[in-house]
Amino acid sequence: MNERLAPDMFDELCPSALSPIRFGDKWAGMIIRCLEHGPRRFTELRIPLRGITAKVLTQSLRGLERDGLISRTAYNEAVQRVEYELTPLGRSLLGPMAVACAWAEKHWEELLDAREAYETPVSGFGRTG
Amino acid sequence: MNERLAPDMFDELCPSALSPIRFGDKWAGMIIRCLEHGPRRFTELRIPLRGITAKVLTQSLRGLERDGLISRTAYNEAVQRVEYELTPLGRSLLGPMAVACAWAEKHWEELLDAREAYETPVSGFGRTG
DNA sequence: CTGAATCCGGCAAGATACTG
DNA sequence: CAGTATCTTGCCGGATTCAG
């Protein structure tokens, strides 16, 4: 169990501003998903969160810890090791997250259309017409 | 139907940063709730959203409109009147919002406890210990 | 009444460099 | 490996003022 996190675990434009539903800060939702199947190490988390800097990842993890959604465990070994894991409270968020994802998936086309329609108003009869 | 919006429709510290689930920007979730039972006027919306400035309300409304979640209708009458209303897409968000609210209500105490515990680490054995 | 214009402070997010 | 320190930039939210 607890296989490697795939580098392409998330879509290229994730987190997308197109979804109106957010969990925590910019990266929190993705981090929670990464922890869904067991504890993960700091560096391990950086793989699917392409390009996230250590500082930003630390910030987001601290926020989740503060909210009681994840726990942090440091091991005193030869090689430094720190693991993050979902708390029961954090795990209870998976339900609402699934609902949010289902909604986004179902209405993605509508969201795209709305955005496009707003950007290109009909023949100039926009707000100023 | 479509009674007045109560000034105390929302809790005093709403929107609260305590809930990790957000809908749109800071005010979007509350605006959507305001529109749940029918169209509302600009000034009418300002009542329950205590103290929101016209600029910020306009911004949030524009964002919701851009996302296809609400529609805007201006009436050419003696007194200027503009109404905002949920689109079917916007209305479809009420489900996920109910889920989010139920989650927050159920786990509110845990969230408070987590926050408090994080602020006051046990006898100094905090991160730096 | 329903905004638009302008200005501002604060904070989020990232780049970069450094550390135990 | 798992961060911290520092700096910079951009955006968010709000105050104030003005307009159709």
XYZ file of C-alpha atoms (C1' of nucleotides) in Angstrom:
298
model
C 0.000 0.000 0.000
C 0.916 3.661 -0.155
C 2.472 3.689 -3.602
C 4.415 6.574 -5.076
C 2.546 9.738 -5.894
C 2.351 10.207 -9.655
C 3.850 13.430 -11.006
C 0.769 13.822 -13.187
C -1.642 13.111 -10.366
C -3.308 16.464 -10.978
C -4.288 18.256 -14.135
C -1.803 20.673 -15.573
C -3.868 23.728 -14.690
C -4.642 22.567 -11.167
C -5.684 24.230 -8.943
C -8.011 25.850 -11.442
C -9.680 29.160 -10.728
C -12.621 27.892 -12.752
C -14.083 25.931 -9.888
C -15.906 28.198 -7.438
C -15.450 25.648 -4.631
C -12.218 25.862 -2.676
C -10.799 23.884 0.225
C -8.470 25.912 2.389
C -5.789 27.841 0.588
C -4.553 27.413 -2.937
C -2.841 24.056 -2.381
C -4.763 22.600 0.552
C -7.215 20.581 -1.504
C -4.483 18.929 -3.512
C -2.447 18.200 -0.407
C -5.416 16.521 1.234
C -5.850 14.341 -1.823
C -2.189 13.390 -1.660
C -2.652 12.189 1.913
C -5.789 10.233 1.167
C -4.101 6.838 1.127
C -1.617 7.266 3.929
C 1.148 9.449 5.329
C 3.549 11.229 2.987
C 6.908 12.876 3.377
C 7.612 16.516 2.710
C 9.670 15.978 -0.431
C 7.258 13.350 -1.659
C 4.461 15.892 -1.609
C 6.418 18.206 -3.843
C 6.284 15.750 -6.756
C 2.609 16.011 -7.756
C 2.471 19.667 -6.700
C 4.664 20.596 -9.605
C 6.910 23.496 -8.893
C 5.631 24.355 -5.442
C 8.400 25.932 -3.418
C 9.402 24.597 -0.026
C 8.270 27.778 1.630
C 4.776 27.713 0.163
C 4.355 24.012 0.867
C 5.436 24.549 4.452
C 2.986 27.405 4.827
C 0.106 25.371 3.496
C 0.987 22.371 5.662
C 1.171 24.592 8.754
C -2.250 25.986 7.965
C -3.721 22.515 7.634
C -2.040 21.489 10.863
C -3.394 24.549 12.612
C -6.906 23.674 11.450
C -6.494 20.165 12.819
C -6.798 18.589 9.380
C -3.378 16.973 9.237
C -0.749 15.894 11.732
C 3.009 16.267 11.518
C 5.457 13.667 12.776
C 9.233 14.086 12.778
C 11.471 11.043 13.121
C 14.973 11.300 14.538
C 16.872 9.074 12.173
C 20.099 9.200 10.270
C 18.283 10.808 7.371
C 15.818 13.422 8.493
C 12.272 12.292 7.943
C 8.971 14.081 8.487
C 5.581 12.660 7.681
C 2.231 14.343 7.255
C -1.002 12.501 7.713
C -4.712 13.232 7.663
C -6.396 13.452 11.045
C -9.911 12.037 11.437
C -11.165 15.594 11.026
C -9.164 16.011 7.847
C -10.401 12.671 6.583
C -13.982 13.782 7.179
C -13.406 16.451 4.552
C -13.030 13.839 1.820
C -16.801 13.535 1.584
C -17.477 17.217 0.857
C -14.477 17.220 -1.466
C -15.926 14.365 -3.474
C -19.186 16.300 -3.734
C -17.310 19.374 -4.919
C -15.318 17.407 -7.483
C -18.440 15.719 -8.807
C -20.127 19.093 -9.159
C -17.145 20.612 -10.958
C -16.827 17.667 -13.305
C -20.520 17.707 -14.128
C -20.670 21.451 -14.784
C -17.220 22.037 -16.254
C -18.502 22.734 -19.738
C -21.041 25.222 -18.445
C -18.315 26.971 -16.491
C -16.127 27.195 -19.584
C -19.021 28.475 -21.666
C -19.966 31.089 -19.079
C -16.428 32.362 -18.889
C -16.155 32.549 -22.642
C -19.537 34.231 -23.044
C -18.588 36.853 -20.485
C -15.279 37.612 -22.158
C -16.912 38.100 -25.559
C -20.239 39.917 -25.082
C -22.750 39.758 -27.951
C -21.992 42.397 -30.583
C -21.000 45.043 -28.132
C -24.292 45.152 -26.267
C -22.510 44.478 -23.037
C -22.740 46.308 -19.755
C -22.339 49.648 -21.486
C -25.067 49.063 -24.091
C -42.757 35.125 -1.237
C -39.386 36.796 -1.445
C -39.541 38.506 1.910
C -37.056 41.057 3.136
C -33.548 39.898 3.866
C -32.904 39.986 7.591
C -29.973 42.133 8.698
C -28.899 39.327 11.016
C -29.249 36.664 8.340
C -25.620 35.731 8.847
C -23.551 35.272 11.936
C -21.594 38.239 13.134
C -18.237 36.739 12.188
C -19.366 35.585 8.769
C -17.640 34.779 6.501
C -15.485 32.927 8.990
C -11.963 31.894 8.177
C -12.553 28.889 10.387
C -14.309 26.905 7.698
C -11.838 25.412 5.227
C -14.527 25.229 2.536
C -15.047 28.335 0.443
C -17.357 29.204 -2.414
C -15.934 31.773 -4.780
C -14.478 34.870 -3.205
C -14.997 36.177 0.286
C -18.636 37.174 -0.155
C -19.827 34.854 -2.922
C -21.214 32.160 -0.661
C -23.288 34.629 1.316
C -24.545 36.322 -1.832
C -25.683 33.011 -3.235
C -27.588 32.320 -0.059
C -29.243 35.712 -0.339
C -30.499 34.844 -3.809
C -31.762 31.433 -2.838
C -35.419 32.435 -2.686
C -35.595 34.815 -5.624
C -34.070 37.885 -7.238
C -32.670 40.683 -5.103
C -31.724 44.268 -5.705
C -28.279 45.700 -5.261
C -29.078 47.761 -2.198
C -31.128 44.961 -0.735
C -28.094 42.708 -0.795
C -26.114 45.196 1.221
C -28.376 44.746 4.249
C -27.362 41.249 5.393
C -23.800 41.764 4.151
C -23.237 44.272 6.887
C -20.864 46.999 5.916
C -19.869 45.704 2.499
C -18.952 48.609 0.268
C -20.573 49.143 -3.116
C -17.313 48.508 -4.889
C -16.656 45.180 -3.232
C -20.236 44.025 -3.710
C -20.070 44.985 -7.372
C -16.805 43.109 -7.771
C -18.201 39.977 -6.222
C -21.398 40.179 -8.276
C -19.394 40.610 -11.470
C -17.338 37.563 -10.611
C -20.433 35.477 -10.033
C -21.912 36.768 -13.250
C -18.739 35.924 -15.132
C -18.876 32.389 -13.773
C -22.454 32.042 -14.952
C -23.765 31.622 -11.426
C -26.017 34.673 -11.351
C -27.703 36.907 -13.890
C -28.053 40.667 -13.852
C -31.134 42.522 -15.072
C -31.438 46.302 -15.262
C -34.855 47.918 -15.502
C -35.331 51.301 -17.086
C -37.706 52.918 -14.668
C -38.025 56.222 -12.909
C -35.952 54.900 -10.043
C -33.018 52.874 -11.226
C -33.481 49.213 -10.434
C -31.170 46.265 -10.952
C -31.883 42.719 -9.935
C -29.587 39.785 -9.455
C -30.785 36.221 -9.665
C -29.344 32.737 -9.512
C -28.953 30.950 -12.815
C -29.682 27.199 -12.976
C -25.923 26.683 -12.720
C -25.759 28.887 -9.672
C -28.724 27.107 -8.169
C -26.983 23.781 -8.659
C -24.351 24.994 -6.226
C -26.844 25.003 -3.359
C -26.395 21.262 -2.954
C -22.629 21.340 -2.402
C -23.110 24.410 -0.222
C -25.537 22.554 2.006
C -23.010 19.744 2.309
C -20.308 22.225 3.243
C -22.505 23.941 5.808
C -23.503 20.637 7.344
C -19.858 19.641 7.607
C -18.877 22.948 9.181
C -21.726 22.828 11.663
C -20.943 19.265 12.650
C -17.218 19.879 13.122
C -17.273 23.445 14.389
C -16.187 22.518 17.883
C -13.307 20.436 16.574
C -12.198 23.342 14.420
C -12.288 25.696 17.377
C -10.378 23.236 19.532
C -7.747 22.668 16.859
C -7.200 26.368 16.443
C -6.914 26.884 20.164
C -4.575 23.938 20.632
C -2.312 25.231 17.893
C -2.150 28.706 19.356
C -1.213 27.427 22.810
C 1.171 24.480 22.384
C 1.563 22.141 25.364
C 4.095 23.492 27.876
C 6.390 24.914 25.281
C 7.031 21.666 23.442
C 5.964 23.236 20.205
C 7.666 23.282 16.863
C 10.830 24.721 18.343
C 11.017 22.264 21.233
C -30.147 53.872 -6.609
C -26.343 51.631 -8.690
C -22.536 51.833 -9.418
C -17.317 53.783 -11.323
C -12.677 55.895 -10.172
C -8.999 56.312 -7.337
C -5.965 55.334 -3.679
C -4.146 52.463 -0.153
C -2.571 48.705 3.249
C -1.993 43.943 3.957
C -1.216 39.526 2.759
C -0.602 35.604 -0.425
C 2.587 33.523 -3.427
C 6.739 32.870 -5.549
C 12.046 33.425 -6.488
C 16.279 32.927 -4.415
C 19.674 31.865 -1.143
C 21.012 29.634 3.001
C 20.951 26.016 7.172
C 20.914 21.949 10.760
C 16.025 15.991 3.807
C 13.159 19.485 5.515
C 12.888 23.303 6.116
C 14.045 28.993 7.276
C 15.156 33.931 5.842
C 14.697 37.597 2.829
C 12.862 40.133 -0.874
C 9.600 41.301 -4.450
C 5.378 41.387 -6.881
C 0.493 41.154 -7.494
C -4.009 40.872 -6.005
C -7.770 41.348 -2.560
C -10.563 43.943 0.182
C -11.811 48.297 1.869
C -12.242 53.737 2.362
C -13.365 57.624 0.030
C -15.099 60.328 -3.502
C -17.728 61.172 -7.622
C -21.404 60.304 -11.410
C -25.515 58.961 -14.396
